[in-house]
Amino acid sequence: SQWGEENLQALSIQEGEDVTMNCSYKTYTTVVHWYRQDSGRGPALIILIRSNEREKRSGRLRATLDTSSQSSSLSITAAQCEDTAVYFCATEGTTSGGNYKPTFGKGTSLVVHP
Amino acid sequence: GPKVLQIPSHQIIDMGQMVTLNCDPVSNHLYFYWYKQILGQQMEFLVNFYNGKVMEKSKLFKDQFSVERPDGSYFTLKIQPTALEDSAVYFCASSPYWGSQNTLYFGAGTRLSVL
């Protein structure tokens, strides 16, 4: 498997709290994508962090990437009910032939209570 | 934003029958993907497709699976014959470019139930 055991997770928090989701991977990647998937919908990209970036921010989202430990995190500041979703990280999954096949982790189910 | 449409949203069929899942990708996109997601689990790569050809397929892409996009119409995933273990949600995605800096745009998925 490309992924560490700790990727499968369920989190339940109160509105206004901060939350951090973690992702570890085993194979080389130059970028980590974070997607969110709302119930009954397909995943949608929310933030992308490249290997030359240690941190990336977008609104209330903050992604980090540590290529030495092959891990990434996604933090949400002051979570809101509408942040309830499943969050996936994805690596590039590039094969030896240079083929690109984005490969997803197991995801974190986040529920934000009012 | 750009939308990928998948038709139908839910398909119920008997084991052994053929099924075709349809995907209408974003109009100017050139690269297409199918993923399989069993309830509560991660999305698994099946296949990617460009210029009328399969670029790469995973071990999950069994001999019973095939993809095509005839004349720029729907990008389809056909399963013939279906098996019980094919029950899952199948997501189609498209992207305008190739490479890891690229964003994939996903459809809402087709839930396939094989009885």
mmCIF file with all atom_site columns, C-alpha atoms in Angstrom:
data_model
loop_
_atom_site.group_PDB
_atom_site.id
_atom_site.type_symbol
_atom_site.label_atom_id
_atom_site.label_alt_id
_atom_site.label_comp_id
_atom_site.label_asym_id
_atom_site.label_entity_id
_atom_site.label_seq_id
_atom_site.pdbx_PDB_ins_code
_atom_site.Cartn_x
_atom_site.Cartn_y
_atom_site.Cartn_z
_atom_site.occupancy
_atom_site.B_iso_or_equiv
_atom_site.pdbx_formal_charge
_atom_site.auth_seq_id
_atom_site.auth_comp_id
_atom_site.auth_asym_id
_atom_site.auth_atom_id
_atom_site.pdbx_PDB_model_num
ATOM 1   C CA . SER A 1 1   ? 0.000   0.000   0.000   1.00 0.00 ? 1   SER A CA 1
ATOM 2   C CA . GLN A 1 2   ? 1.093   3.522   -0.675  1.00 0.00 ? 2   GLN A CA 1
ATOM 3   C CA . TRP A 1 3   ? -0.450  4.777   2.524   1.00 0.00 ? 3   TRP A CA 1
ATOM 4   C CA . GLY A 1 4   ? 0.262   4.639   6.235   1.00 0.00 ? 4   GLY A CA 1
ATOM 5   C CA . GLU A 1 5   ? -2.124  2.909   8.597   1.00 0.00 ? 5   GLU A CA 1
ATOM 6   C CA . GLU A 1 6   ? -3.216  6.099   10.347  1.00 0.00 ? 6   GLU A CA 1
ATOM 7   C CA . ASN A 1 7   ? -5.068  7.626   7.424   1.00 0.00 ? 7   ASN A CA 1
ATOM 8   C CA . LEU A 1 8   ? -8.484  6.167   8.258   1.00 0.00 ? 8   LEU A CA 1
ATOM 9   C CA . GLN A 1 9   ? -10.014 8.516   10.819  1.00 0.00 ? 9   GLN A CA 1
ATOM 10  C CA . ALA A 1 10  ? -13.270 10.015  12.046  1.00 0.00 ? 10  ALA A CA 1
ATOM 11  C CA . LEU A 1 11  ? -13.328 13.351  13.834  1.00 0.00 ? 11  LEU A CA 1
ATOM 12  C CA . SER A 1 12  ? -16.212 15.076  15.598  1.00 0.00 ? 12  SER A CA 1
ATOM 13  C CA . ILE A 1 13  ? -15.801 18.662  16.811  1.00 0.00 ? 13  ILE A CA 1
ATOM 14  C CA . GLN A 1 14  ? -17.817 21.697  17.820  1.00 0.00 ? 14  GLN A CA 1
ATOM 15  C CA . GLU A 1 15  ? -18.261 24.716  15.636  1.00 0.00 ? 15  GLU A CA 1
ATOM 16  C CA . GLY A 1 16  ? -15.510 27.247  16.205  1.00 0.00 ? 16  GLY A CA 1
ATOM 17  C CA . GLU A 1 17  ? -12.833 24.704  17.083  1.00 0.00 ? 17  GLU A CA 1
ATOM 18  C CA . ASP A 1 18  ? -9.666  24.174  15.106  1.00 0.00 ? 18  ASP A CA 1
ATOM 19  C CA . VAL A 1 19  ? -8.937  20.760  13.637  1.00 0.00 ? 19  VAL A CA 1
ATOM 20  C CA . THR A 1 20  ? -5.995  19.073  11.978  1.00 0.00 ? 20  THR A CA 1
ATOM 21  C CA . MET A 1 21  ? -6.071  16.017  9.735   1.00 0.00 ? 21  MET A CA 1
ATOM 22  C CA . ASN A 1 22  ? -2.997  14.026  8.926   1.00 0.00 ? 22  ASN A CA 1
ATOM 23  C CA . CYS A 1 23  ? -1.853  12.000  5.995   1.00 0.00 ? 23  CYS A CA 1
ATOM 24  C CA . SER A 1 24  ? 1.250   9.905   5.538   1.00 0.00 ? 24  SER A CA 1
ATOM 25  C CA . TYR A 1 25  ? 2.434   8.291   2.352   1.00 0.00 ? 25  TYR A CA 1
ATOM 26  C CA . LYS A 1 26  ? 5.087   5.803   1.364   1.00 0.00 ? 26  LYS A CA 1
ATOM 27  C CA . THR A 1 27  ? 5.997   6.646   -2.216  1.00 0.00 ? 27  THR A CA 1
ATOM 28  C CA . TYR A 1 28  ? 7.706   9.705   -3.663  1.00 0.00 ? 28  TYR A CA 1
ATOM 29  C CA . THR A 1 29  ? 5.528   12.638  -4.677  1.00 0.00 ? 29  THR A CA 1
ATOM 30  C CA . THR A 1 30  ? 6.183   16.206  -5.758  1.00 0.00 ? 30  THR A CA 1
ATOM 31  C CA . VAL A 1 31  ? 2.779   17.404  -4.701  1.00 0.00 ? 31  VAL A CA 1
ATOM 32  C CA . VAL A 1 32  ? -0.021  16.586  -2.280  1.00 0.00 ? 32  VAL A CA 1
ATOM 33  C CA . HIS A 1 33  ? -3.580  17.447  -3.144  1.00 0.00 ? 33  HIS A CA 1
ATOM 34  C CA . TRP A 1 34  ? -6.272  17.762  -0.504  1.00 0.00 ? 34  TRP A CA 1
ATOM 35  C CA . TYR A 1 35  ? -9.826  17.072  -1.629  1.00 0.00 ? 35  TYR A CA 1
ATOM 36  C CA . ARG A 1 36  ? -13.097 17.262  0.221   1.00 0.00 ? 36  ARG A CA 1
ATOM 37  C CA . GLN A 1 37  ? -16.030 15.043  -0.576  1.00 0.00 ? 37  GLN A CA 1
ATOM 38  C CA . ASP A 1 38  ? -19.501 16.029  0.483   1.00 0.00 ? 38  ASP A CA 1
ATOM 39  C CA . SER A 1 39  ? -22.122 13.351  0.933   1.00 0.00 ? 39  SER A CA 1
ATOM 40  C CA . GLY A 1 40  ? -23.380 12.156  -2.422  1.00 0.00 ? 40  GLY A CA 1
ATOM 41  C CA . ARG A 1 41  ? -20.860 14.203  -4.375  1.00 0.00 ? 41  ARG A CA 1
ATOM 42  C CA . GLY A 1 42  ? -17.524 13.655  -6.009  1.00 0.00 ? 42  GLY A CA 1
ATOM 43  C CA . PRO A 1 43  ? -14.276 14.936  -4.467  1.00 0.00 ? 43  PRO A CA 1
ATOM 44  C CA . ALA A 1 44  ? -13.330 18.547  -5.065  1.00 0.00 ? 44  ALA A CA 1
ATOM 45  C CA . LEU A 1 45  ? -9.838  19.986  -4.754  1.00 0.00 ? 45  LEU A CA 1
ATOM 46  C CA . ILE A 1 46  ? -9.499  22.461  -1.894  1.00 0.00 ? 46  ILE A CA 1
ATOM 47  C CA . ILE A 1 47  ? -5.750  22.978  -1.621  1.00 0.00 ? 47  ILE A CA 1
ATOM 48  C CA . LEU A 1 48  ? -2.578  21.776  -3.310  1.00 0.00 ? 48  LEU A CA 1
ATOM 49  C CA . ILE A 1 49  ? 0.887   21.905  -1.759  1.00 0.00 ? 49  ILE A CA 1
ATOM 50  C CA . ARG A 1 50  ? 4.105   21.292  -3.659  1.00 0.00 ? 50  ARG A CA 1
ATOM 51  C CA . SER A 1 51  ? 7.270   19.637  -2.406  1.00 0.00 ? 51  SER A CA 1
ATOM 52  C CA . ASN A 1 52  ? 9.124   22.975  -2.338  1.00 0.00 ? 52  ASN A CA 1
ATOM 53  C CA . GLU A 1 53  ? 6.472   24.452  -0.048  1.00 0.00 ? 53  GLU A CA 1
ATOM 54  C CA . ARG A 1 54  ? 6.360   23.602  3.637   1.00 0.00 ? 54  ARG A CA 1
ATOM 55  C CA . GLU A 1 55  ? 3.101   25.418  4.200   1.00 0.00 ? 55  GLU A CA 1
ATOM 56  C CA . LYS A 1 56  ? 0.215   26.685  2.078   1.00 0.00 ? 56  LYS A CA 1
ATOM 57  C CA . ARG A 1 57  ? -2.762  28.720  3.179   1.00 0.00 ? 57  ARG A CA 1
ATOM 58  C CA . SER A 1 58  ? -6.144  29.334  1.617   1.00 0.00 ? 58  SER A CA 1
ATOM 59  C CA . GLY A 1 59  ? -8.705  31.148  3.730   1.00 0.00 ? 59  GLY A CA 1
ATOM 60  C CA . ARG A 1 60  ? -9.277  29.064  6.865   1.00 0.00 ? 60  ARG A CA 1
ATOM 61  C CA . LEU A 1 61  ? -7.306  26.146  5.424   1.00 0.00 ? 61  LEU A CA 1
ATOM 62  C CA . ARG A 1 62  ? -3.649  25.474  6.062   1.00 0.00 ? 62  ARG A CA 1
ATOM 63  C CA . ALA A 1 63  ? -1.728  22.596  4.518   1.00 0.00 ? 63  ALA A CA 1
ATOM 64  C CA . THR A 1 64  ? 1.745   21.458  5.447   1.00 0.00 ? 64  THR A CA 1
ATOM 65  C CA . LEU A 1 65  ? 4.078   19.054  3.744   1.00 0.00 ? 65  LEU A CA 1
ATOM 66  C CA . ASP A 1 66  ? 7.138   17.351  5.178   1.00 0.00 ? 66  ASP A CA 1
ATOM 67  C CA . THR A 1 67  ? 8.826   15.387  2.433   1.00 0.00 ? 67  THR A CA 1
ATOM 68  C CA . SER A 1 68  ? 11.457  13.979  4.801   1.00 0.00 ? 68  SER A CA 1
ATOM 69  C CA . SER A 1 69  ? 8.815   12.231  6.888   1.00 0.00 ? 69  SER A CA 1
ATOM 70  C CA . GLN A 1 70  ? 6.483   11.792  3.912   1.00 0.00 ? 70  GLN A CA 1
ATOM 71  C CA . SER A 1 71  ? 3.554   13.361  5.681   1.00 0.00 ? 71  SER A CA 1
ATOM 72  C CA . SER A 1 72  ? 1.094   16.149  5.112   1.00 0.00 ? 72  SER A CA 1
ATOM 73  C CA . SER A 1 73  ? -1.540  17.815  7.242   1.00 0.00 ? 73  SER A CA 1
ATOM 74  C CA . LEU A 1 74  ? -4.626  19.875  6.642   1.00 0.00 ? 74  LEU A CA 1
ATOM 75  C CA . SER A 1 75  ? -5.820  22.274  9.317   1.00 0.00 ? 75  SER A CA 1
ATOM 76  C CA . ILE A 1 76  ? -9.109  24.118  9.442   1.00 0.00 ? 76  ILE A CA 1
ATOM 77  C CA . THR A 1 77  ? -9.350  27.164  11.652  1.00 0.00 ? 77  THR A CA 1
ATOM 78  C CA . ALA A 1 78  ? -12.638 27.984  13.400  1.00 0.00 ? 78  ALA A CA 1
ATOM 79  C CA . ALA A 1 79  ? -14.490 25.100  11.798  1.00 0.00 ? 79  ALA A CA 1
ATOM 80  C CA . GLN A 1 80  ? -18.048 25.646  10.648  1.00 0.00 ? 80  GLN A CA 1
ATOM 81  C CA . CYS A 1 81  ? -20.896 23.216  10.136  1.00 0.00 ? 81  CYS A CA 1
ATOM 82  C CA . GLU A 1 82  ? -20.455 23.455  6.381   1.00 0.00 ? 82  GLU A CA 1
ATOM 83  C CA . ASP A 1 83  ? -16.946 22.032  6.767   1.00 0.00 ? 83  ASP A CA 1
ATOM 84  C CA . THR A 1 84  ? -18.562 18.658  7.516   1.00 0.00 ? 84  THR A CA 1
ATOM 85  C CA . ALA A 1 85  ? -17.246 16.328  4.811   1.00 0.00 ? 85  ALA A CA 1
ATOM 86  C CA . VAL A 1 86  ? -14.721 13.600  4.141   1.00 0.00 ? 86  VAL A CA 1
ATOM 87  C CA . TYR A 1 87  ? -11.240 14.927  3.450   1.00 0.00 ? 87  TYR A CA 1
ATOM 88  C CA . PHE A 1 88  ? -8.756  13.011  1.333   1.00 0.00 ? 88  PHE A CA 1
ATOM 89  C CA . CYS A 1 89  ? -5.149  13.594  0.578   1.00 0.00 ? 89  CYS A CA 1
ATOM 90  C CA . ALA A 1 90  ? -3.821  12.428  -2.768  1.00 0.00 ? 90  ALA A CA 1
ATOM 91  C CA . THR A 1 91  ? -0.352  12.001  -4.155  1.00 0.00 ? 91  THR A CA 1
ATOM 92  C CA . GLU A 1 92  ? 0.651   12.038  -7.786  1.00 0.00 ? 92  GLU A CA 1
ATOM 93  C CA . GLY A 1 93  ? 1.116   8.293   -7.994  1.00 0.00 ? 93  GLY A CA 1
ATOM 94  C CA . THR A 1 94  ? 3.434   8.689   -10.951 1.00 0.00 ? 94  THR A CA 1
ATOM 95  C CA . THR A 1 95  ? 4.592   5.366   -12.285 1.00 0.00 ? 95  THR A CA 1
ATOM 96  C CA . SER A 1 96  ? 8.053   4.513   -13.513 1.00 0.00 ? 96  SER A CA 1
ATOM 97  C CA . GLY A 1 97  ? 6.833   5.174   -17.022 1.00 0.00 ? 97  GLY A CA 1
ATOM 98  C CA . GLY A 1 98  ? 5.926   8.740   -16.117 1.00 0.00 ? 98  GLY A CA 1
ATOM 99  C CA . ASN A 1 99  ? 2.231   8.045   -16.132 1.00 0.00 ? 99  ASN A CA 1
ATOM 100 C CA . TYR A 1 100 ? 0.202   10.186  -13.770 1.00 0.00 ? 100 TYR A CA 1
ATOM 101 C CA . LYS A 1 101 ? -2.502  8.522   -11.718 1.00 0.00 ? 101 LYS A CA 1
ATOM 102 C CA . PRO A 1 102 ? -3.570  10.501  -8.641  1.00 0.00 ? 102 PRO A CA 1
ATOM 103 C CA . THR A 1 103 ? -3.708  8.117   -5.715  1.00 0.00 ? 103 THR A CA 1
ATOM 104 C CA . PHE A 1 104 ? -5.959  8.757   -2.742  1.00 0.00 ? 104 PHE A CA 1
ATOM 105 C CA . GLY A 1 105 ? -5.573  8.028   0.946   1.00 0.00 ? 105 GLY A CA 1
ATOM 106 C CA . LYS A 1 106 ? -8.331  6.541   3.079   1.00 0.00 ? 106 LYS A CA 1
ATOM 107 C CA . GLY A 1 107 ? -9.676  9.897   4.185   1.00 0.00 ? 107 GLY A CA 1
ATOM 108 C CA . THR A 1 108 ? -10.873 11.586  7.348   1.00 0.00 ? 108 THR A CA 1
ATOM 109 C CA . SER A 1 109 ? -14.553 11.983  8.054   1.00 0.00 ? 109 SER A CA 1
ATOM 110 C CA . LEU A 1 110 ? -15.076 15.326  9.791   1.00 0.00 ? 110 LEU A CA 1
ATOM 111 C CA . VAL A 1 111 ? -18.328 16.224  11.496  1.00 0.00 ? 111 VAL A CA 1
ATOM 112 C CA . VAL A 1 112 ? -18.737 19.733  12.861  1.00 0.00 ? 112 VAL A CA 1
ATOM 113 C CA . HIS A 1 113 ? -21.564 20.144  15.352  1.00 0.00 ? 113 HIS A CA 1
ATOM 114 C CA . PRO A 1 114 ? -23.366 23.460  15.903  1.00 0.00 ? 114 PRO A CA 1
ATOM 115 C CA . GLY B 2 1   ? -16.854 25.842  -11.775 1.00 0.00 ? 1   GLY B CA 1
ATOM 116 C CA . PRO B 2 2   ? -16.311 23.168  -14.403 1.00 0.00 ? 2   PRO B CA 1
ATOM 117 C CA . LYS B 2 3   ? -18.695 20.248  -14.077 1.00 0.00 ? 3   LYS B CA 1
ATOM 118 C CA . VAL B 2 4   ? -18.413 16.597  -14.905 1.00 0.00 ? 4   VAL B CA 1
ATOM 119 C CA . LEU B 2 5   ? -21.757 14.868  -15.340 1.00 0.00 ? 5   LEU B CA 1
ATOM 120 C CA . GLN B 2 6   ? -22.307 11.181  -14.699 1.00 0.00 ? 6   GLN B CA 1
ATOM 121 C CA . ILE B 2 7   ? -25.294 9.268   -15.932 1.00 0.00 ? 7   ILE B CA 1
ATOM 122 C CA . PRO B 2 8   ? -27.095 7.474   -14.350 1.00 0.00 ? 8   PRO B CA 1
ATOM 123 C CA . SER B 2 9   ? -26.660 8.332   -10.692 1.00 0.00 ? 9   SER B CA 1
ATOM 124 C CA . HIS B 2 10  ? -27.735 4.848   -9.644  1.00 0.00 ? 10  HIS B CA 1
ATOM 125 C CA . GLN B 2 11  ? -27.846 1.609   -11.619 1.00 0.00 ? 11  GLN B CA 1
ATOM 126 C CA . ILE B 2 12  ? -29.184 -1.700  -10.380 1.00 0.00 ? 12  ILE B CA 1
ATOM 127 C CA . ILE B 2 13  ? -28.491 -4.808  -12.437 1.00 0.00 ? 13  ILE B CA 1
ATOM 128 C CA . ASP B 2 14  ? -28.360 -8.555  -12.103 1.00 0.00 ? 14  ASP B CA 1
ATOM 129 C CA . MET B 2 15  ? -25.031 -10.327 -11.892 1.00 0.00 ? 15  MET B CA 1
ATOM 130 C CA . GLY B 2 16  ? -23.793 -11.345 -15.313 1.00 0.00 ? 16  GLY B CA 1
ATOM 131 C CA . GLN B 2 17  ? -25.449 -8.494  -17.166 1.00 0.00 ? 17  GLN B CA 1
ATOM 132 C CA . MET B 2 18  ? -23.609 -5.791  -19.000 1.00 0.00 ? 18  MET B CA 1
ATOM 133 C CA . VAL B 2 19  ? -23.583 -2.220  -17.737 1.00 0.00 ? 19  VAL B CA 1
ATOM 134 C CA . THR B 2 20  ? -22.319 1.018   -19.241 1.00 0.00 ? 20  THR B CA 1
ATOM 135 C CA . LEU B 2 21  ? -21.544 3.992   -17.057 1.00 0.00 ? 21  LEU B CA 1
ATOM 136 C CA . ASN B 2 22  ? -21.536 7.322   -18.835 1.00 0.00 ? 22  ASN B CA 1
ATOM 137 C CA . CYS B 2 23  ? -19.451 10.378  -18.133 1.00 0.00 ? 23  CYS B CA 1
ATOM 138 C CA . ASP B 2 24  ? -19.731 13.776  -19.767 1.00 0.00 ? 24  ASP B CA 1
ATOM 139 C CA . PRO B 2 25  ? -16.369 15.420  -18.984 1.00 0.00 ? 25  PRO B CA 1
ATOM 140 C CA . VAL B 2 26  ? -15.574 19.121  -18.938 1.00 0.00 ? 26  VAL B CA 1
ATOM 141 C CA . SER B 2 27  ? -15.702 20.253  -22.549 1.00 0.00 ? 27  SER B CA 1
ATOM 142 C CA . ASN B 2 28  ? -12.078 21.248  -23.160 1.00 0.00 ? 28  ASN B CA 1
ATOM 143 C CA . HIS B 2 29  ? -10.493 18.542  -21.041 1.00 0.00 ? 29  HIS B CA 1
ATOM 144 C CA . LEU B 2 30  ? -8.286  15.946  -22.644 1.00 0.00 ? 30  LEU B CA 1
ATOM 145 C CA . TYR B 2 31  ? -7.499  13.462  -19.876 1.00 0.00 ? 31  TYR B CA 1
ATOM 146 C CA . PHE B 2 32  ? -10.031 11.168  -18.319 1.00 0.00 ? 32  PHE B CA 1
ATOM 147 C CA . TYR B 2 33  ? -10.089 8.855   -15.331 1.00 0.00 ? 33  TYR B CA 1
ATOM 148 C CA . TRP B 2 34  ? -12.272 6.280   -13.634 1.00 0.00 ? 34  TRP B CA 1
ATOM 149 C CA . TYR B 2 35  ? -12.111 5.537   -9.915  1.00 0.00 ? 35  TYR B CA 1
ATOM 150 C CA . LYS B 2 36  ? -13.941 2.960   -7.829  1.00 0.00 ? 36  LYS B CA 1
ATOM 151 C CA . GLN B 2 37  ? -15.070 3.605   -4.259  1.00 0.00 ? 37  GLN B CA 1
ATOM 152 C CA . ILE B 2 38  ? -16.592 0.999   -2.004  1.00 0.00 ? 38  ILE B CA 1
ATOM 153 C CA . LEU B 2 39  ? -18.682 2.492   0.790   1.00 0.00 ? 39  LEU B CA 1
ATOM 154 C CA . GLY B 2 40  ? -16.531 3.898   3.575   1.00 0.00 ? 40  GLY B CA 1
ATOM 155 C CA . GLN B 2 41  ? -13.282 3.205   1.791   1.00 0.00 ? 41  GLN B CA 1
ATOM 156 C CA . GLN B 2 42  ? -10.822 5.182   -0.252  1.00 0.00 ? 42  GLN B CA 1
ATOM 157 C CA . MET B 2 43  ? -11.133 5.836   -3.942  1.00 0.00 ? 43  MET B CA 1
ATOM 158 C CA . GLU B 2 44  ? -9.155  3.355   -6.011  1.00 0.00 ? 44  GLU B CA 1
ATOM 159 C CA . PHE B 2 45  ? -7.680  4.243   -9.390  1.00 0.00 ? 45  PHE B CA 1
ATOM 160 C CA . LEU B 2 46  ? -9.008  2.124   -12.239 1.00 0.00 ? 46  LEU B CA 1
ATOM 161 C CA . VAL B 2 47  ? -7.803  3.662   -15.477 1.00 0.00 ? 47  VAL B CA 1
ATOM 162 C CA . ASN B 2 48  ? -6.714  6.832   -17.221 1.00 0.00 ? 48  ASN B CA 1
ATOM 163 C CA . PHE B 2 49  ? -7.345  7.659   -20.854 1.00 0.00 ? 49  PHE B CA 1
ATOM 164 C CA . TYR B 2 50  ? -6.033  10.123  -23.409 1.00 0.00 ? 50  TYR B CA 1
ATOM 165 C CA . ASN B 2 51  ? -6.326  10.576  -27.142 1.00 0.00 ? 51  ASN B CA 1
ATOM 166 C CA . GLY B 2 52  ? -8.474  7.518   -27.552 1.00 0.00 ? 52  GLY B CA 1
ATOM 167 C CA . LYS B 2 53  ? -6.156  5.225   -25.646 1.00 0.00 ? 53  LYS B CA 1
ATOM 168 C CA . VAL B 2 54  ? -5.788  3.729   -22.211 1.00 0.00 ? 54  VAL B CA 1
ATOM 169 C CA . MET B 2 55  ? -2.656  5.170   -20.623 1.00 0.00 ? 55  MET B CA 1
ATOM 170 C CA . GLU B 2 56  ? -2.583  2.924   -17.591 1.00 0.00 ? 56  GLU B CA 1
ATOM 171 C CA . LYS B 2 57  ? -4.898  0.576   -15.797 1.00 0.00 ? 57  LYS B CA 1
ATOM 172 C CA . SER B 2 58  ? -4.747  -0.844  -12.292 1.00 0.00 ? 58  SER B CA 1
ATOM 173 C CA . LYS B 2 59  ? -5.194  -4.407  -11.107 1.00 0.00 ? 59  LYS B CA 1
ATOM 174 C CA . LEU B 2 60  ? -8.814  -3.541  -10.334 1.00 0.00 ? 60  LEU B CA 1
ATOM 175 C CA . PHE B 2 61  ? -9.418  -2.939  -14.036 1.00 0.00 ? 61  PHE B CA 1
ATOM 176 C CA . LYS B 2 62  ? -10.361 -6.508  -14.850 1.00 0.00 ? 62  LYS B CA 1
ATOM 177 C CA . ASP B 2 63  ? -10.622 -8.021  -18.312 1.00 0.00 ? 63  ASP B CA 1
ATOM 178 C CA . GLN B 2 64  ? -14.367 -7.509  -18.082 1.00 0.00 ? 64  GLN B CA 1
ATOM 179 C CA . PHE B 2 65  ? -13.849 -3.735  -18.006 1.00 0.00 ? 65  PHE B CA 1
ATOM 180 C CA . SER B 2 66  ? -13.413 -1.494  -21.008 1.00 0.00 ? 66  SER B CA 1
ATOM 181 C CA . VAL B 2 67  ? -13.389 2.244   -21.651 1.00 0.00 ? 67  VAL B CA 1
ATOM 182 C CA . GLU B 2 68  ? -13.890 4.379   -24.698 1.00 0.00 ? 68  GLU B CA 1
ATOM 183 C CA . ARG B 2 69  ? -14.821 7.850   -25.835 1.00 0.00 ? 69  ARG B CA 1
ATOM 184 C CA . PRO B 2 70  ? -16.152 7.557   -29.371 1.00 0.00 ? 70  PRO B CA 1
ATOM 185 C CA . ASP B 2 71  ? -16.071 10.803  -31.383 1.00 0.00 ? 71  ASP B CA 1
ATOM 186 C CA . GLY B 2 72  ? -15.719 13.069  -28.376 1.00 0.00 ? 72  GLY B CA 1
ATOM 187 C CA . SER B 2 73  ? -18.981 11.984  -26.847 1.00 0.00 ? 73  SER B CA 1
ATOM 188 C CA . TYR B 2 74  ? -19.414 10.345  -23.472 1.00 0.00 ? 74  TYR B CA 1
ATOM 189 C CA . PHE B 2 75  ? -16.426 8.733   -21.811 1.00 0.00 ? 75  PHE B CA 1
ATOM 190 C CA . THR B 2 76  ? -17.796 5.333   -20.888 1.00 0.00 ? 76  THR B CA 1
ATOM 191 C CA . LEU B 2 77  ? -16.910 2.482   -18.579 1.00 0.00 ? 77  LEU B CA 1
ATOM 192 C CA . LYS B 2 78  ? -18.390 -0.818  -19.629 1.00 0.00 ? 78  LYS B CA 1
ATOM 193 C CA . ILE B 2 79  ? -18.453 -3.927  -17.468 1.00 0.00 ? 79  ILE B CA 1
ATOM 194 C CA . GLN B 2 80  ? -19.348 -7.187  -19.192 1.00 0.00 ? 80  GLN B CA 1
ATOM 195 C CA . PRO B 2 81  ? -20.244 -9.404  -17.445 1.00 0.00 ? 81  PRO B CA 1
ATOM 196 C CA . THR B 2 82  ? -20.763 -7.845  -14.045 1.00 0.00 ? 82  THR B CA 1
ATOM 197 C CA . ALA B 2 83  ? -19.921 -9.585  -10.768 1.00 0.00 ? 83  ALA B CA 1
ATOM 198 C CA . LEU B 2 84  ? -21.124 -9.003  -7.220  1.00 0.00 ? 84  LEU B CA 1
ATOM 199 C CA . GLU B 2 85  ? -17.810 -7.415  -6.257  1.00 0.00 ? 85  GLU B CA 1
ATOM 200 C CA . ASP B 2 86  ? -18.338 -4.727  -8.876  1.00 0.00 ? 86  ASP B CA 1
ATOM 201 C CA . SER B 2 87  ? -20.907 -3.102  -6.604  1.00 0.00 ? 87  SER B CA 1
ATOM 202 C CA . ALA B 2 88  ? -19.452 0.304   -5.715  1.00 0.00 ? 88  ALA B CA 1
ATOM 203 C CA . VAL B 2 89  ? -19.622 3.962   -6.609  1.00 0.00 ? 89  VAL B CA 1
ATOM 204 C CA . TYR B 2 90  ? -17.715 4.762   -9.781  1.00 0.00 ? 90  TYR B CA 1
ATOM 205 C CA . PHE B 2 91  ? -16.328 8.252   -10.192 1.00 0.00 ? 91  PHE B CA 1
ATOM 206 C CA . CYS B 2 92  ? -15.306 9.789   -13.447 1.00 0.00 ? 92  CYS B CA 1
ATOM 207 C CA . ALA B 2 93  ? -12.799 12.650  -13.529 1.00 0.00 ? 93  ALA B CA 1
ATOM 208 C CA . SER B 2 94  ? -11.283 14.830  -16.198 1.00 0.00 ? 94  SER B CA 1
ATOM 209 C CA . SER B 2 95  ? -8.423  17.283  -16.384 1.00 0.00 ? 95  SER B CA 1
ATOM 210 C CA . PRO B 2 96  ? -7.195  19.720  -19.023 1.00 0.00 ? 96  PRO B CA 1
ATOM 211 C CA . TYR B 2 97  ? -3.518  18.907  -18.674 1.00 0.00 ? 97  TYR B CA 1
ATOM 212 C CA . TRP B 2 98  ? -1.240  16.107  -17.682 1.00 0.00 ? 98  TRP B CA 1
ATOM 213 C CA . GLY B 2 99  ? 0.856   16.005  -14.551 1.00 0.00 ? 99  GLY B CA 1
ATOM 214 C CA . SER B 2 100 ? 0.862   16.264  -10.810 1.00 0.00 ? 100 SER B CA 1
ATOM 215 C CA . GLN B 2 101 ? 0.212   20.013  -10.622 1.00 0.00 ? 101 GLN B CA 1
ATOM 216 C CA . ASN B 2 102 ? -3.078  19.426  -12.296 1.00 0.00 ? 102 ASN B CA 1
ATOM 217 C CA . THR B 2 103 ? -6.552  19.436  -10.796 1.00 0.00 ? 103 THR B CA 1
ATOM 218 C CA . LEU B 2 104 ? -8.931  16.599  -11.418 1.00 0.00 ? 104 LEU B CA 1
ATOM 219 C CA . TYR B 2 105 ? -12.594 17.488  -11.694 1.00 0.00 ? 105 TYR B CA 1
ATOM 220 C CA . PHE B 2 106 ? -14.872 14.735  -10.485 1.00 0.00 ? 106 PHE B CA 1
ATOM 221 C CA . GLY B 2 107 ? -18.442 13.867  -11.236 1.00 0.00 ? 107 GLY B CA 1
ATOM 222 C CA . ALA B 2 108 ? -20.932 12.985  -8.510  1.00 0.00 ? 108 ALA B CA 1
ATOM 223 C CA . GLY B 2 109 ? -20.508 9.277   -9.176  1.00 0.00 ? 109 GLY B CA 1
ATOM 224 C CA . THR B 2 110 ? -22.666 6.405   -10.340 1.00 0.00 ? 110 THR B CA 1
ATOM 225 C CA . ARG B 2 111 ? -23.709 3.952   -7.660  1.00 0.00 ? 111 ARG B CA 1
ATOM 226 C CA . LEU B 2 112 ? -23.688 0.484   -9.184  1.00 0.00 ? 112 LEU B CA 1
ATOM 227 C CA . SER B 2 113 ? -25.564 -2.256  -7.373  1.00 0.00 ? 113 SER B CA 1
ATOM 228 C CA . VAL B 2 114 ? -25.049 -5.773  -8.706  1.00 0.00 ? 114 VAL B CA 1
ATOM 229 C CA . LEU B 2 115 ? -27.580 -8.251  -7.368  1.00 0.00 ? 115 LEU B CA 1
#
